[in-house]
Amino acid sequence: MSRRLVSLTLDTLEDLPRPCRQCVYWELDPVSAERACASGDTGLEKEAWVSQTLLEWGSCGKLAYVDGMPAGFVMYAPPAYVPRSMAFPTSPVSADAALLTTAKVVPAFAGGGLGRMLVQGVARDLTKRGVKAIEAFGDAKPDEEKEGACVAPVDFFLSVGFKTVRPHPRYPRLRLELRTALSWKSDVEYALEKLLGSMSPEKLLRPMPATSSVEN
């Protein structure tokens, strides 16, 4: 089983699950999103948002592939690029943080550590760009029967190292300090290096070192 992590581009945008490819929940304010849905232009609006964010800010998403199949993704951006963020009762996002908007792992690939791999990819990218933390709004009462949910469950964020910074019965705001994420990665790399010998950082992050690969 091979795994790789790539950045979101206008080309890889097409590999998002169909409901997510057409979704503009985060990219537009609630009124504009409703209008886009009514006019049927959500796919174009999504593409325009990704294009603008890539040009003005840089990478705004990561996709995970397993044996060449799209298996999960995350999207992130500065709060100023995410109009929906101001609609949450626990907003605003801290000034030193980027907002992780959407995180999803395809059910067939759940439980294999892809969520943590995706978040680690975001942490590496944002650290290089001088960002101090990642914040996210989690759903404390997710409807598990609803497909394509736009707000990831609180339990997901807690499982990959986030801590609650503003509680709420439905939509708490959570935070992951990037120095914490990097410290975790360094500890894991050191342990694997001792076990496996000298290897590149990309190889050291493989969940299954003997057979897997991760690319940035």
mmCIF file of C-alpha atoms in Angstrom:
data_model
loop_
_atom_site.group_PDB
_atom_site.id
_atom_site.type_symbol
_atom_site.label_atom_id
_atom_site.label_comp_id
_atom_site.label_asym_id
_atom_site.label_seq_id
_atom_site.Cartn_x
_atom_site.Cartn_y
_atom_site.Cartn_z
ATOM 1 C CA MET A 1 0.000 0.000 0.000
ATOM 2 C CA SER A 2 1.549 3.313 -1.098
ATOM 3 C CA ARG A 3 0.597 6.691 0.319
ATOM 4 C CA ARG A 4 1.443 10.141 -0.895
ATOM 5 C CA LEU A 5 0.511 13.671 0.079
ATOM 6 C CA VAL A 6 0.176 16.448 -2.509
ATOM 7 C CA SER A 7 -0.803 20.092 -2.442
ATOM 8 C CA LEU A 8 -4.181 21.244 -3.699
ATOM 9 C CA THR A 9 -4.031 22.845 -7.148
ATOM 10 C CA LEU A 10 -6.618 23.554 -9.817
ATOM 11 C CA ASP A 11 -5.719 20.150 -11.287
ATOM 12 C CA THR A 12 -5.981 18.124 -8.085
ATOM 13 C CA LEU A 13 -9.164 20.021 -7.156
ATOM 14 C CA GLU A 14 -10.963 17.585 -9.443
ATOM 15 C CA ASP A 15 -9.990 14.723 -7.123
ATOM 16 C CA LEU A 16 -12.077 16.050 -4.237
ATOM 17 C CA PRO A 17 -15.233 14.019 -3.544
ATOM 18 C CA ARG A 18 -18.001 15.351 -5.788
ATOM 19 C CA PRO A 19 -20.072 16.970 -2.988
ATOM 20 C CA CYS A 20 -16.926 18.718 -1.680
ATOM 21 C CA ARG A 21 -15.851 19.825 -5.161
ATOM 22 C CA GLN A 22 -19.168 21.656 -5.527
ATOM 23 C CA CYS A 23 -19.380 22.954 -1.936
ATOM 24 C CA VAL A 24 -18.806 26.643 -1.142
ATOM 25 C CA TYR A 25 -19.889 26.526 2.499
ATOM 26 C CA TRP A 26 -16.579 27.974 3.716
ATOM 27 C CA GLU A 27 -15.554 29.947 0.672
ATOM 28 C CA LEU A 28 -18.553 32.319 0.627
ATOM 29 C CA ASP A 29 -20.575 34.116 3.262
ATOM 30 C CA PRO A 30 -23.941 32.465 4.029
ATOM 31 C CA VAL A 31 -25.985 34.786 1.781
ATOM 32 C CA SER A 32 -23.608 34.498 -1.187
ATOM 33 C CA ALA A 33 -23.373 30.724 -0.758
ATOM 34 C CA GLU A 34 -27.155 30.434 -0.849
ATOM 35 C CA ARG A 35 -27.280 32.503 -4.046
ATOM 36 C CA ALA A 36 -24.565 30.395 -5.662
ATOM 37 C CA CYS A 37 -26.448 27.219 -4.795
ATOM 38 C CA ALA A 38 -29.652 28.643 -6.271
ATOM 39 C CA SER A 39 -27.907 29.629 -9.517
ATOM 40 C CA GLY A 40 -25.982 26.360 -9.827
ATOM 41 C CA ASP A 41 -22.582 28.086 -10.010
ATOM 42 C CA THR A 42 -20.990 26.512 -6.934
ATOM 43 C CA GLY A 43 -18.378 24.569 -8.894
ATOM 44 C CA LEU A 44 -17.158 27.736 -10.624
ATOM 45 C CA GLU A 45 -17.179 29.654 -7.349
ATOM 46 C CA LYS A 46 -15.081 26.926 -5.708
ATOM 47 C CA GLU A 47 -12.552 27.004 -8.521
ATOM 48 C CA ALA A 48 -12.373 30.806 -8.417
ATOM 49 C CA TRP A 49 -11.755 30.769 -4.663
ATOM 50 C CA VAL A 50 -8.960 28.197 -4.923
ATOM 51 C CA SER A 51 -7.366 30.097 -7.817
ATOM 52 C CA GLN A 52 -7.431 33.422 -5.973
ATOM 53 C CA THR A 53 -6.119 31.943 -2.736
ATOM 54 C CA LEU A 54 -3.285 30.138 -4.513
ATOM 55 C CA LEU A 55 -2.254 33.331 -6.295
ATOM 56 C CA GLU A 56 -2.472 35.659 -3.315
ATOM 57 C CA TRP A 57 -1.507 33.447 -0.377
ATOM 58 C CA GLY A 58 -0.219 30.090 -1.631
ATOM 59 C CA SER A 59 -1.062 26.464 -0.907
ATOM 60 C CA CYS A 60 -4.489 26.087 0.715
ATOM 61 C CA GLY A 61 -5.053 22.335 0.797
ATOM 62 C CA LYS A 62 -3.544 18.855 0.935
ATOM 63 C CA LEU A 63 -4.789 15.633 -0.628
ATOM 64 C CA ALA A 64 -3.845 12.112 0.413
ATOM 65 C CA TYR A 65 -3.706 9.267 -2.103
ATOM 66 C CA VAL A 66 -3.591 5.579 -1.309
ATOM 67 C CA ASP A 67 -2.447 3.369 -4.179
ATOM 68 C CA GLY A 68 -3.271 6.230 -6.530
ATOM 69 C CA MET A 69 -6.821 6.669 -5.235
ATOM 70 C CA PRO A 70 -7.924 9.962 -3.630
ATOM 71 C CA ALA A 71 -8.432 9.008 0.030
ATOM 72 C CA GLY A 72 -8.775 12.257 1.961
ATOM 73 C CA PHE A 73 -8.133 15.987 2.003
ATOM 74 C CA VAL A 74 -7.901 19.093 4.164
ATOM 75 C CA MET A 75 -8.301 22.751 3.236
ATOM 76 C CA TYR A 76 -6.949 25.771 5.084
ATOM 77 C CA ALA A 77 -6.436 29.516 4.661
ATOM 78 C CA PRO A 78 -6.131 32.759 6.619
ATOM 79 C CA PRO A 79 -9.459 33.693 8.236
ATOM 80 C CA ALA A 80 -9.730 36.737 5.955
ATOM 81 C CA TYR A 81 -10.126 34.343 3.010
ATOM 82 C CA VAL A 82 -12.899 32.378 4.721
ATOM 83 C CA PRO A 83 -16.080 34.511 4.990
ATOM 84 C CA ARG A 84 -18.042 31.740 6.711
ATOM 85 C CA SER A 85 -15.653 31.790 9.669
ATOM 86 C CA MET A 86 -17.264 34.932 11.072
ATOM 87 C CA ALA A 87 -20.664 33.220 11.246
ATOM 88 C CA PHE A 88 -19.607 30.859 14.048
ATOM 89 C CA PRO A 89 -20.486 31.672 17.661
ATOM 90 C CA THR A 90 -16.887 31.014 18.738
ATOM 91 C CA SER A 91 -15.272 33.307 16.156
ATOM 92 C CA PRO A 92 -13.023 35.096 15.481
ATOM 93 C CA VAL A 93 -9.994 32.948 14.745
ATOM 94 C CA SER A 94 -6.808 34.116 16.493
ATOM 95 C CA ALA A 95 -4.661 36.592 14.561
ATOM 96 C CA ASP A 96 -1.606 34.286 14.585
ATOM 97 C CA ALA A 97 -3.425 31.241 13.187
ATOM 98 C CA ALA A 98 -4.560 29.848 9.868
ATOM 99 C CA LEU A 99 -8.000 28.266 9.752
ATOM 100 C CA LEU A 100 -8.367 24.593 8.862
ATOM 101 C CA THR A 101 -11.825 24.601 7.308
ATOM 102 C CA THR A 102 -12.550 21.107 6.053
ATOM 103 C CA ALA A 103 -11.024 17.717 6.847
ATOM 104 C CA LYS A 104 -12.346 14.522 5.342
ATOM 105 C CA VAL A 105 -11.134 10.945 4.923
ATOM 106 C CA VAL A 106 -13.009 8.682 2.514
ATOM 107 C CA PRO A 107 -14.819 6.063 4.654
ATOM 108 C CA ALA A 108 -13.097 3.160 2.882
ATOM 109 C CA PHE A 109 -9.729 4.506 4.095
ATOM 110 C CA ALA A 110 -10.756 5.568 7.604
ATOM 111 C CA GLY A 111 -8.759 4.348 10.592
ATOM 112 C CA GLY A 112 -5.432 4.226 8.784
ATOM 113 C CA GLY A 113 -3.856 7.401 10.119
ATOM 114 C CA LEU A 114 -4.565 9.545 7.055
ATOM 115 C CA GLY A 115 -6.111 12.320 9.148
ATOM 116 C CA ARG A 116 -2.943 12.742 11.184
ATOM 117 C CA MET A 117 -0.819 12.567 8.030
ATOM 118 C CA LEU A 118 -2.885 15.347 6.432
ATOM 119 C CA VAL A 119 -2.651 17.594 9.495
ATOM 120 C CA GLN A 120 1.102 17.004 9.723
ATOM 121 C CA GLY A 121 1.383 18.055 6.075
ATOM 122 C CA VAL A 122 -0.472 21.277 6.844
ATOM 123 C CA ALA A 123 1.753 21.896 9.882
ATOM 124 C CA ARG A 124 4.939 21.516 7.836
ATOM 125 C CA ASP A 125 3.641 23.861 5.145
ATOM 126 C CA LEU A 126 2.456 26.577 7.526
ATOM 127 C CA THR A 127 5.587 26.460 9.682
ATOM 128 C CA LYS A 128 7.706 27.253 6.616
ATOM 129 C CA ARG A 129 5.459 30.274 6.028
ATOM 130 C CA GLY A 130 5.810 31.654 9.558
ATOM 131 C CA VAL A 131 2.336 30.737 10.833
ATOM 132 C CA LYS A 132 2.234 29.953 14.569
ATOM 133 C CA ALA A 133 -0.879 27.764 14.862
ATOM 134 C CA ILE A 134 -3.826 26.088 13.164
ATOM 135 C CA GLU A 135 -7.342 26.696 14.449
ATOM 136 C CA ALA A 136 -10.599 25.003 13.481
ATOM 137 C CA PHE A 137 -14.276 24.995 14.306
ATOM 138 C CA GLY A 138 -15.392 21.503 15.266
ATOM 139 C CA ASP A 139 -18.862 19.996 15.340
ATOM 140 C CA ALA A 140 -19.621 18.532 18.767
ATOM 141 C CA LYS A 141 -22.838 16.914 17.524
ATOM 142 C CA PRO A 142 -22.143 15.674 14.006
ATOM 143 C CA ASP A 143 -24.870 13.941 12.052
ATOM 144 C CA GLU A 144 -23.020 10.812 11.025
ATOM 145 C CA GLU A 145 -25.679 9.940 8.466
ATOM 146 C CA LYS A 146 -25.208 13.204 6.632
ATOM 147 C CA GLU A 147 -22.724 12.863 3.776
ATOM 148 C CA GLY A 148 -20.446 15.706 2.823
ATOM 149 C CA ALA A 149 -20.634 17.474 6.184
ATOM 150 C CA CYS A 150 -18.675 20.729 6.000
ATOM 151 C CA VAL A 151 -17.626 20.982 9.661
ATOM 152 C CA ALA A 152 -15.393 18.164 10.879
ATOM 153 C CA PRO A 153 -16.223 16.454 14.185
ATOM 154 C CA VAL A 154 -14.575 17.735 17.354
ATOM 155 C CA ASP A 155 -13.340 14.204 18.063
ATOM 156 C CA PHE A 156 -11.286 14.261 14.873
ATOM 157 C CA PHE A 157 -9.443 17.414 15.858
ATOM 158 C CA LEU A 158 -8.840 16.184 19.400
ATOM 159 C CA SER A 159 -7.450 12.908 18.026
ATOM 160 C CA VAL A 160 -4.778 14.729 15.986
ATOM 161 C CA GLY A 161 -3.590 17.033 18.761
ATOM 162 C CA PHE A 162 -5.915 20.061 18.787
ATOM 163 C CA LYS A 163 -7.004 21.586 22.104
ATOM 164 C CA THR A 164 -10.234 23.464 22.789
ATOM 165 C CA VAL A 165 -9.617 27.201 23.240
ATOM 166 C CA ARG A 166 -13.214 28.422 23.209
ATOM 167 C CA PRO A 167 -15.867 25.926 24.332
ATOM 168 C CA HIS A 168 -19.357 25.787 22.855
ATOM 169 C CA PRO A 169 -22.074 23.094 23.046
ATOM 170 C CA ARG A 170 -22.079 22.691 19.254
ATOM 171 C CA TYR A 171 -19.195 24.546 17.584
ATOM 172 C CA PRO A 172 -16.140 24.919 19.848
ATOM 173 C CA ARG A 173 -13.009 26.502 18.443
ATOM 174 C CA LEU A 174 -9.877 24.360 18.682
ATOM 175 C CA ARG A 175 -6.184 25.100 18.247
ATOM 176 C CA LEU A 176 -2.988 23.242 17.414
ATOM 177 C CA GLU A 177 0.296 24.990 18.198
ATOM 178 C CA LEU A 178 2.652 24.241 15.338
ATOM 179 C CA ARG A 179 5.650 23.953 17.647
ATOM 180 C CA THR A 180 3.766 21.096 19.345
ATOM 181 C CA ALA A 181 3.100 19.411 16.017
ATOM 182 C CA LEU A 182 6.744 19.746 14.995
ATOM 183 C CA SER A 183 7.950 18.431 18.345
ATOM 184 C CA TRP A 184 5.743 15.362 17.908
ATOM 185 C CA LYS A 185 7.129 14.837 14.429
ATOM 186 C CA SER A 186 10.722 15.190 15.597
ATOM 187 C CA ASP A 187 10.223 12.635 18.363
ATOM 188 C CA VAL A 188 8.730 10.165 15.917
ATOM 189 C CA GLU A 189 11.496 10.734 13.374
ATOM 190 C CA TYR A 190 14.175 10.162 16.018
ATOM 191 C CA ALA A 191 12.563 6.931 17.189
ATOM 192 C CA LEU A 192 12.194 5.640 13.640
ATOM 193 C CA GLU A 193 15.744 6.627 12.772
ATOM 194 C CA LYS A 194 17.024 4.612 15.703
ATOM 195 C CA LEU A 195 14.911 1.674 14.598
ATOM 196 C CA LEU A 196 15.347 1.798 10.835
ATOM 197 C CA GLY A 197 18.684 3.487 10.335
ATOM 198 C CA SER A 198 19.393 6.571 8.267
ATOM 199 C CA MET A 199 16.401 7.563 6.134
ATOM 200 C CA SER A 200 15.004 10.743 4.592
ATOM 201 C CA PRO A 201 12.343 12.719 6.528
ATOM 202 C CA GLU A 202 9.742 11.776 3.925
ATOM 203 C CA LYS A 203 10.443 8.079 4.381
ATOM 204 C CA LEU A 204 10.509 8.444 8.153
ATOM 205 C CA LEU A 205 6.935 9.726 8.123
ATOM 206 C CA ARG A 206 5.644 6.614 6.387
ATOM 207 C CA PRO A 207 3.008 4.857 8.491
ATOM 208 C CA MET A 208 4.230 1.548 6.991
ATOM 209 C CA PRO A 209 7.976 2.185 6.444
ATOM 210 C CA ALA A 210 8.621 -0.953 4.440
ATOM 211 C CA THR A 211 6.082 -0.277 1.718
ATOM 212 C CA SER A 212 4.749 3.301 1.919
ATOM 213 C CA SER A 213 5.831 6.675 0.553
ATOM 214 C CA VAL A 214 4.806 10.236 1.372
ATOM 215 C CA GLU A 215 5.431 13.158 -0.906
ATOM 216 C CA ASN A 216 4.914 16.818 -0.080
#
